């Protein structure tokens, strides 16, 4: 039986992860958060003192990596790793390496009836022929406000203007890069996540029920 693939793209802190988790639970699909892979690679570069301004050092390190963890953790959710992940994501070598990890994941995980995969280039590049493509839209100010609340609620120090500035910087980097920039994929359904999660889920449920 053919496995279905649902892609979710959208800017930083747009709620892709929460939406993907909801869909994977409700429709029993494997979830792959491709951002984790960029973050994991950024952490490896950081821990191994790789100069991320030097493409030769990046290429050399990638060749030495045999495995990358797909696990989320607090360690890869810092502002520093967010910025570094976005910085290294401009390189074609990095993107090719991470795309292969995603193709292998889909090949190996056959148990469930399909996949929900989120990121920046999933519907536009990595899984162009996906069965359903979603693009999440939320204003930068609302994304920053939600991220700020999340950090404060988890007991971390946080400054709203700095979060907004970082989100805008990541948006610029993700949208303006030459390789696989963040775009609305061809044929994608736009999901408005500016309002409540309930409202977002209603839009998604309508789409999936008619699918
Ligand atoms: O989604 P998340 O914020 O965890 O992603 C971290 C960074 O990794 C993004 O800012 C983006 O630059 C990069 N990324 C990407 N393509 C993806 C997923 C993430 O370029 N498919």
PDB file of C-alpha atoms and ligand atoms in Angstrom:
ATOM      1  CA  UNK A   1       0.000   0.000   0.000  1.00  0.00           C
ATOM      2  CA  UNK A   2       1.285   3.469  -0.864  1.00  0.00           C
ATOM      3  CA  UNK A   3       2.337   5.511   2.165  1.00  0.00           C
ATOM      4  CA  UNK A   4       0.864   8.996   2.298  1.00  0.00           C
ATOM      5  CA  UNK A   5       3.093  12.018   2.825  1.00  0.00           C
ATOM      6  CA  UNK A   6       1.863  15.287   4.326  1.00  0.00           C
ATOM      7  CA  UNK A   7       4.302  18.203   4.334  1.00  0.00           C
ATOM      8  CA  UNK A   8       4.176  21.243   6.596  1.00  0.00           C
ATOM      9  CA  UNK A   9       6.269  24.304   5.833  1.00  0.00           C
ATOM     10  CA  UNK A  10       6.352  27.712   7.423  1.00  0.00           C
ATOM     11  CA  UNK A  11       8.572  30.270   9.119  1.00  0.00           C
ATOM     12  CA  UNK A  12      10.277  30.009  12.519  1.00  0.00           C
ATOM     13  CA  UNK A  13       7.959  29.562  15.489  1.00  0.00           C
ATOM     14  CA  UNK A  14       4.846  29.312  13.305  1.00  0.00           C
ATOM     15  CA  UNK A  15       3.568  26.258  15.202  1.00  0.00           C
ATOM     16  CA  UNK A  16       4.569  23.617  12.642  1.00  0.00           C
ATOM     17  CA  UNK A  17       5.715  21.187  15.317  1.00  0.00           C
ATOM     18  CA  UNK A  18       2.498  21.371  17.325  1.00  0.00           C
ATOM     19  CA  UNK A  19       0.389  20.987  14.183  1.00  0.00           C
ATOM     20  CA  UNK A  20       2.511  18.073  12.916  1.00  0.00           C
ATOM     21  CA  UNK A  21       2.250  16.317  16.290  1.00  0.00           C
ATOM     22  CA  UNK A  22      -1.520  16.752  16.280  1.00  0.00           C
ATOM     23  CA  UNK A  23      -1.832  15.321  12.751  1.00  0.00           C
ATOM     24  CA  UNK A  24       0.532  12.415  13.445  1.00  0.00           C
ATOM     25  CA  UNK A  25      -1.413  11.403  16.557  1.00  0.00           C
ATOM     26  CA  UNK A  26      -4.873  11.791  15.088  1.00  0.00           C
ATOM     27  CA  UNK A  27      -4.147  10.120  11.723  1.00  0.00           C
ATOM     28  CA  UNK A  28      -1.514   7.691  13.055  1.00  0.00           C
ATOM     29  CA  UNK A  29       1.390   8.908  10.932  1.00  0.00           C
ATOM     30  CA  UNK A  30       5.130   8.974  11.611  1.00  0.00           C
ATOM     31  CA  UNK A  31       6.325  12.470  12.404  1.00  0.00           C
ATOM     32  CA  UNK A  32       9.643  13.834  11.199  1.00  0.00           C
ATOM     33  CA  UNK A  33      10.720  17.321  12.293  1.00  0.00           C
ATOM     34  CA  UNK A  34      13.484  18.198   9.819  1.00  0.00           C
ATOM     35  CA  UNK A  35      14.478  21.259  11.885  1.00  0.00           C
ATOM     36  CA  UNK A  36      15.797  18.843  14.539  1.00  0.00           C
ATOM     37  CA  UNK A  37      18.326  17.523  12.021  1.00  0.00           C
ATOM     38  CA  UNK A  38      19.620  21.027  11.198  1.00  0.00           C
ATOM     39  CA  UNK A  39      19.808  21.777  14.919  1.00  0.00           C
ATOM     40  CA  UNK A  40      21.629  18.481  15.670  1.00  0.00           C
ATOM     41  CA  UNK A  41      24.170  19.212  12.950  1.00  0.00           C
ATOM     42  CA  UNK A  42      24.661  22.763  14.287  1.00  0.00           C
ATOM     43  CA  UNK A  43      25.321  21.290  17.753  1.00  0.00           C
ATOM     44  CA  UNK A  44      27.889  18.845  16.329  1.00  0.00           C
ATOM     45  CA  UNK A  45      29.681  21.751  14.591  1.00  0.00           C
ATOM     46  CA  UNK A  46      29.625  23.765  17.808  1.00  0.00           C
ATOM     47  CA  UNK A  47      30.940  20.926  19.978  1.00  0.00           C
ATOM     48  CA  UNK A  48      33.706  20.126  17.493  1.00  0.00           C
ATOM     49  CA  UNK A  49      34.816  23.744  16.986  1.00  0.00           C
ATOM     50  CA  UNK A  50      33.973  23.652  13.283  1.00  0.00           C
ATOM     51  CA  UNK A  51      34.355  27.127  11.783  1.00  0.00           C
ATOM     52  CA  UNK A  52      30.901  27.566  10.221  1.00  0.00           C
ATOM     53  CA  UNK A  53      32.235  30.407   8.055  1.00  0.00           C
ATOM     54  CA  UNK A  54      34.511  27.914   6.352  1.00  0.00           C
ATOM     55  CA  UNK A  55      32.741  25.633   3.846  1.00  0.00           C
ATOM     56  CA  UNK A  56      35.735  23.261   3.651  1.00  0.00           C
ATOM     57  CA  UNK A  57      35.568  22.613   7.393  1.00  0.00           C
ATOM     58  CA  UNK A  58      31.800  22.001   7.084  1.00  0.00           C
ATOM     59  CA  UNK A  59      32.290  19.542   4.197  1.00  0.00           C
ATOM     60  CA  UNK A  60      35.092  17.710   6.027  1.00  0.00           C
ATOM     61  CA  UNK A  61      33.043  17.283   9.208  1.00  0.00           C
ATOM     62  CA  UNK A  62      29.941  16.077   7.330  1.00  0.00           C
ATOM     63  CA  UNK A  63      32.024  13.307   5.718  1.00  0.00           C
ATOM     64  CA  UNK A  64      33.013  12.071   9.199  1.00  0.00           C
ATOM     65  CA  UNK A  65      29.439  11.824  10.516  1.00  0.00           C
ATOM     66  CA  UNK A  66      27.902   8.344  10.356  1.00  0.00           C
ATOM     67  CA  UNK A  67      24.758   8.930  12.344  1.00  0.00           C
ATOM     68  CA  UNK A  68      22.627  11.806  13.585  1.00  0.00           C
ATOM     69  CA  UNK A  69      20.093  11.680  16.383  1.00  0.00           C
ATOM     70  CA  UNK A  70      16.476  12.532  15.469  1.00  0.00           C
ATOM     71  CA  UNK A  71      15.711  13.232  19.123  1.00  0.00           C
ATOM     72  CA  UNK A  72      14.478  16.587  20.326  1.00  0.00           C
ATOM     73  CA  UNK A  73      16.069  18.038  23.462  1.00  0.00           C
ATOM     74  CA  UNK A  74      16.381  21.257  25.429  1.00  0.00           C
ATOM     75  CA  UNK A  75      20.011  21.478  24.359  1.00  0.00           C
ATOM     76  CA  UNK A  76      19.089  22.056  20.692  1.00  0.00           C
ATOM     77  CA  UNK A  77      16.308  24.581  21.470  1.00  0.00           C
ATOM     78  CA  UNK A  78      18.561  27.455  22.582  1.00  0.00           C
ATOM     79  CA  UNK A  79      18.606  30.780  20.707  1.00  0.00           C
ATOM     80  CA  UNK A  80      22.242  30.119  19.865  1.00  0.00           C
ATOM     81  CA  UNK A  81      21.541  26.777  18.163  1.00  0.00           C
ATOM     82  CA  UNK A  82      18.488  28.263  16.382  1.00  0.00           C
ATOM     83  CA  UNK A  83      20.707  30.928  14.837  1.00  0.00           C
ATOM     84  CA  UNK A  84      23.523  28.502  13.997  1.00  0.00           C
ATOM     85  CA  UNK A  85      21.087  26.006  12.382  1.00  0.00           C
ATOM     86  CA  UNK A  86      19.742  28.784  10.172  1.00  0.00           C
ATOM     87  CA  UNK A  87      23.280  29.890   9.315  1.00  0.00           C
ATOM     88  CA  UNK A  88      24.498  26.441   8.195  1.00  0.00           C
ATOM     89  CA  UNK A  89      21.222  25.703   6.361  1.00  0.00           C
ATOM     90  CA  UNK A  90      22.277  28.026   3.502  1.00  0.00           C
ATOM     91  CA  UNK A  91      24.831  25.481   2.250  1.00  0.00           C
ATOM     92  CA  UNK A  92      23.964  22.933  -0.416  1.00  0.00           C
ATOM     93  CA  UNK A  93      26.263  20.301   1.149  1.00  0.00           C
ATOM     94  CA  UNK A  94      24.420  20.594   4.443  1.00  0.00           C
ATOM     95  CA  UNK A  95      21.011  20.388   2.743  1.00  0.00           C
ATOM     96  CA  UNK A  96      21.971  17.350   0.619  1.00  0.00           C
ATOM     97  CA  UNK A  97      23.230  15.556   3.737  1.00  0.00           C
ATOM     98  CA  UNK A  98      20.021  16.269   5.677  1.00  0.00           C
ATOM     99  CA  UNK A  99      17.717  15.458   2.752  1.00  0.00           C
ATOM    100  CA  UNK A 100      19.321  12.009   2.509  1.00  0.00           C
ATOM    101  CA  UNK A 101      18.607  11.413   6.216  1.00  0.00           C
ATOM    102  CA  UNK A 102      14.956  12.260   5.526  1.00  0.00           C
ATOM    103  CA  UNK A 103      14.708   9.919   2.499  1.00  0.00           C
ATOM    104  CA  UNK A 104      16.280   7.110   4.561  1.00  0.00           C
ATOM    105  CA  UNK A 105      13.817   7.752   7.388  1.00  0.00           C
ATOM    106  CA  UNK A 106      10.870   7.383   5.003  1.00  0.00           C
ATOM    107  CA  UNK A 107      12.378   4.236   3.460  1.00  0.00           C
ATOM    108  CA  UNK A 108      13.018   2.566   6.825  1.00  0.00           C
ATOM    109  CA  UNK A 109       9.865   3.415   8.797  1.00  0.00           C
ATOM    110  CA  UNK A 110       7.217   1.356   7.109  1.00  0.00           C
ATOM    111  CA  UNK A 111       5.013   0.496  10.076  1.00  0.00           C
ATOM    112  CA  UNK A 112       2.478   3.323  10.039  1.00  0.00           C
ATOM    113  CA  UNK A 113       0.336   4.365   7.080  1.00  0.00           C
ATOM    114  CA  UNK A 114       2.429   7.401   6.228  1.00  0.00           C
ATOM    115  CA  UNK A 115       4.388  10.468   7.289  1.00  0.00           C
ATOM    116  CA  UNK A 116       3.938  14.041   8.338  1.00  0.00           C
ATOM    117  CA  UNK A 117       7.146  15.999   7.803  1.00  0.00           C
ATOM    118  CA  UNK A 118       7.736  19.618   8.749  1.00  0.00           C
ATOM    119  CA  UNK A 119      10.384  22.173   7.842  1.00  0.00           C
ATOM    120  CA  UNK A 120      11.098  24.961   5.350  1.00  0.00           C
ATOM    121  CA  UNK A 121      11.549  23.169   2.013  1.00  0.00           C
ATOM    122  CA  UNK A 122       9.619  19.942   2.496  1.00  0.00           C
ATOM    123  CA  UNK A 123       6.736  20.541   0.059  1.00  0.00           C
ATOM    124  CA  UNK A 124       8.819  22.630  -2.343  1.00  0.00           C
ATOM    125  CA  UNK A 125      11.988  20.499  -2.652  1.00  0.00           C
ATOM    126  CA  UNK A 126      12.346  17.394  -0.455  1.00  0.00           C
ATOM    127  CA  UNK A 127       8.927  15.789  -1.028  1.00  0.00           C
ATOM    128  CA  UNK A 128       7.638  17.720  -4.050  1.00  0.00           C
ATOM    129  CA  UNK A 129       5.124  14.976  -4.878  1.00  0.00           C
ATOM    130  CA  UNK A 130       3.569  14.855  -1.400  1.00  0.00           C
ATOM    131  CA  UNK A 131      -0.114  13.947  -1.159  1.00  0.00           C
ATOM    132  CA  UNK A 132      -0.988  17.044   0.859  1.00  0.00           C
ATOM    133  CA  UNK A 133       1.071  20.201   1.390  1.00  0.00           C
ATOM    134  CA  UNK A 134       0.376  22.723   4.134  1.00  0.00           C
ATOM    135  CA  UNK A 135       1.926  26.161   4.575  1.00  0.00           C
ATOM    136  CA  UNK A 136       1.532  27.819   7.985  1.00  0.00           C
ATOM    137  CA  UNK A 137       1.145  31.584   8.151  1.00  0.00           C
ATOM    138  CA  UNK A 138       1.494  33.664  11.356  1.00  0.00           C
ATOM    139  CA  UNK A 139       2.611  37.291  11.779  1.00  0.00           C
ATOM    140  CA  UNK A 140       6.155  37.704  13.190  1.00  0.00           C
ATOM    141  CA  UNK A 141       4.866  39.665  16.217  1.00  0.00           C
ATOM    142  CA  UNK A 142       2.448  36.885  17.173  1.00  0.00           C
ATOM    143  CA  UNK A 143       5.149  34.233  16.753  1.00  0.00           C
ATOM    144  CA  UNK A 144       7.509  36.239  18.979  1.00  0.00           C
ATOM    145  CA  UNK A 145       4.822  36.746  21.615  1.00  0.00           C
ATOM    146  CA  UNK A 146       4.102  32.985  21.741  1.00  0.00           C
ATOM    147  CA  UNK A 147       7.795  32.078  21.912  1.00  0.00           C
ATOM    148  CA  UNK A 148       8.307  34.673  24.679  1.00  0.00           C
ATOM    149  CA  UNK A 149       5.440  33.207  26.727  1.00  0.00           C
ATOM    150  CA  UNK A 150       6.757  29.657  26.203  1.00  0.00           C
ATOM    151  CA  UNK A 151      10.207  30.642  27.516  1.00  0.00           C
ATOM    152  CA  UNK A 152       8.838  32.567  30.503  1.00  0.00           C
ATOM    153  CA  UNK A 153       6.457  29.695  31.368  1.00  0.00           C
ATOM    154  CA  UNK A 154       9.369  27.242  31.331  1.00  0.00           C
ATOM    155  CA  UNK A 155      11.260  29.455  33.789  1.00  0.00           C
ATOM    156  CA  UNK A 156      13.779  30.900  31.342  1.00  0.00           C
ATOM    157  CA  UNK A 157      14.798  34.535  31.064  1.00  0.00           C
ATOM    158  CA  UNK A 158      13.500  36.150  27.939  1.00  0.00           C
ATOM    159  CA  UNK A 159      13.317  39.590  26.312  1.00  0.00           C
ATOM    160  CA  UNK A 160      10.493  40.113  23.817  1.00  0.00           C
ATOM    161  CA  UNK A 161      12.245  42.617  21.485  1.00  0.00           C
ATOM    162  CA  UNK A 162      15.260  40.296  21.222  1.00  0.00           C
ATOM    163  CA  UNK A 163      13.055  37.320  20.348  1.00  0.00           C
ATOM    164  CA  UNK A 164      11.253  39.353  17.684  1.00  0.00           C
ATOM    165  CA  UNK A 165      14.590  40.502  16.255  1.00  0.00           C
ATOM    166  CA  UNK A 166      15.926  36.907  16.108  1.00  0.00           C
ATOM    167  CA  UNK A 167      12.742  35.632  14.466  1.00  0.00           C
ATOM    168  CA  UNK A 168      12.928  38.364  11.810  1.00  0.00           C
ATOM    169  CA  UNK A 169      16.606  37.565  11.209  1.00  0.00           C
ATOM    170  CA  UNK A 170      15.840  33.853  10.750  1.00  0.00           C
ATOM    171  CA  UNK A 171      12.928  34.714   8.418  1.00  0.00           C
ATOM    172  CA  UNK A 172      15.275  36.808   6.288  1.00  0.00           C
ATOM    173  CA  UNK A 173      17.943  34.098   6.211  1.00  0.00           C
ATOM    174  CA  UNK A 174      15.426  31.350   5.399  1.00  0.00           C
ATOM    175  CA  UNK A 175      13.581  33.300   2.693  1.00  0.00           C
ATOM    176  CA  UNK A 176      16.506  34.990   0.960  1.00  0.00           C
ATOM    177  CA  UNK A 177      18.993  32.118   0.740  1.00  0.00           C
ATOM    178  CA  UNK A 178      19.854  30.799  -2.724  1.00  0.00           C
ATOM    179  CA  UNK A 179      19.470  27.095  -1.867  1.00  0.00           C
ATOM    180  CA  UNK A 180      15.950  25.882  -1.043  1.00  0.00           C
ATOM    181  CA  UNK A 181      14.563  29.164   0.327  1.00  0.00           C
ATOM    182  CA  UNK A 182      11.373  29.157   2.356  1.00  0.00           C
ATOM    183  CA  UNK A 183       8.506  29.610  -0.148  1.00  0.00           C
ATOM    184  CA  UNK A 184       4.858  28.621  -0.319  1.00  0.00           C
ATOM    185  CA  UNK A 185       5.153  25.271  -2.132  1.00  0.00           C
ATOM    186  CA  UNK A 186       3.253  24.860  -5.398  1.00  0.00           C
ATOM    187  CA  UNK A 187      -0.187  23.439  -4.626  1.00  0.00           C
ATOM    188  CA  UNK A 188       0.083  24.067  -0.860  1.00  0.00           C
ATOM    189  CA  UNK A 189      -2.956  24.841   1.279  1.00  0.00           C
ATOM    190  CA  UNK A 190      -2.448  27.915   3.435  1.00  0.00           C
ATOM    191  CA  UNK A 191      -3.249  27.460   7.118  1.00  0.00           C
ATOM    192  CA  UNK A 192      -3.846  30.644   9.122  1.00  0.00           C
ATOM    193  CA  UNK A 193      -2.378  30.052  12.586  1.00  0.00           C
ATOM    194  CA  UNK A 194      -2.703  33.663  13.824  1.00  0.00           C
ATOM    195  CA  UNK A 195      -5.728  32.834  15.930  1.00  0.00           C
ATOM    196  CA  UNK A 196      -6.390  30.026  18.449  1.00  0.00           C
ATOM    197  CA  UNK A 197      -5.073  26.472  17.994  1.00  0.00           C
ATOM    198  CA  UNK A 198      -8.697  25.320  17.917  1.00  0.00           C
ATOM    199  CA  UNK A 199      -9.290  27.471  14.853  1.00  0.00           C
ATOM    200  CA  UNK A 200      -6.143  26.083  13.200  1.00  0.00           C
ATOM    201  CA  UNK A 201      -7.212  22.508  13.897  1.00  0.00           C
ATOM    202  CA  UNK A 202     -10.629  23.212  12.394  1.00  0.00           C
ATOM    203  CA  UNK A 203      -8.995  24.300   9.100  1.00  0.00           C
ATOM    204  CA  UNK A 204      -6.761  21.210   9.061  1.00  0.00           C
ATOM    205  CA  UNK A 205      -9.527  18.782   9.987  1.00  0.00           C
ATOM    206  CA  UNK A 206     -11.694  20.111   7.145  1.00  0.00           C
ATOM    207  CA  UNK A 207      -8.850  19.539   4.707  1.00  0.00           C
ATOM    208  CA  UNK A 208      -8.026  16.068   5.989  1.00  0.00           C
ATOM    209  CA  UNK A 209     -11.626  14.901   6.123  1.00  0.00           C
ATOM    210  CA  UNK A 210     -12.083  15.770   2.444  1.00  0.00           C
ATOM    211  CA  UNK A 211      -8.765  14.202   1.551  1.00  0.00           C
TER     212      UNK A 211
HETATM  213  O1  LIG B   1      12.210  24.447  12.317  1.00  0.00           O
HETATM  214  P1  LIG B   1      13.370  24.860  13.189  1.00  0.00           P
HETATM  215  O2  LIG B   1      13.240  26.228  13.763  1.00  0.00           O
HETATM  216  O3  LIG B   1      13.707  23.846  14.219  1.00  0.00           O
HETATM  217  O4  LIG B   1      14.619  24.899  12.185  1.00  0.00           O
HETATM  218  C1  LIG B   1      15.856  25.462  12.539  1.00  0.00           C
HETATM  219  C2  LIG B   1      16.502  26.064  11.305  1.00  0.00           C
HETATM  220  O5  LIG B   1      16.857  25.019  10.389  1.00  0.00           O
HETATM  221  C3  LIG B   1      15.607  27.005  10.487  1.00  0.00           C
HETATM  222  O6  LIG B   1      15.699  28.364  10.870  1.00  0.00           O
HETATM  223  C4  LIG B   1      16.074  26.818   9.076  1.00  0.00           C
HETATM  224  O7  LIG B   1      17.091  27.723   8.744  1.00  0.00           O
HETATM  225  C5  LIG B   1      16.647  25.421   9.052  1.00  0.00           C
HETATM  226  N1  LIG B   1      15.750  24.483   8.369  1.00  0.00           N
HETATM  227  C6  LIG B   1      15.797  24.452   6.997  1.00  0.00           C
HETATM  228  N2  LIG B   1      15.049  23.537   6.321  1.00  0.00           N
HETATM  229  C7  LIG B   1      14.244  22.689   6.970  1.00  0.00           C
HETATM  230  C8  LIG B   1      14.152  22.730   8.389  1.00  0.00           C
HETATM  231  C9  LIG B   1      14.917  23.661   9.062  1.00  0.00           C
HETATM  232  O8  LIG B   1      16.494  25.221   6.365  1.00  0.00           O
HETATM  233  N3  LIG B   1      13.553  21.786   6.257  1.00  0.00           N
END
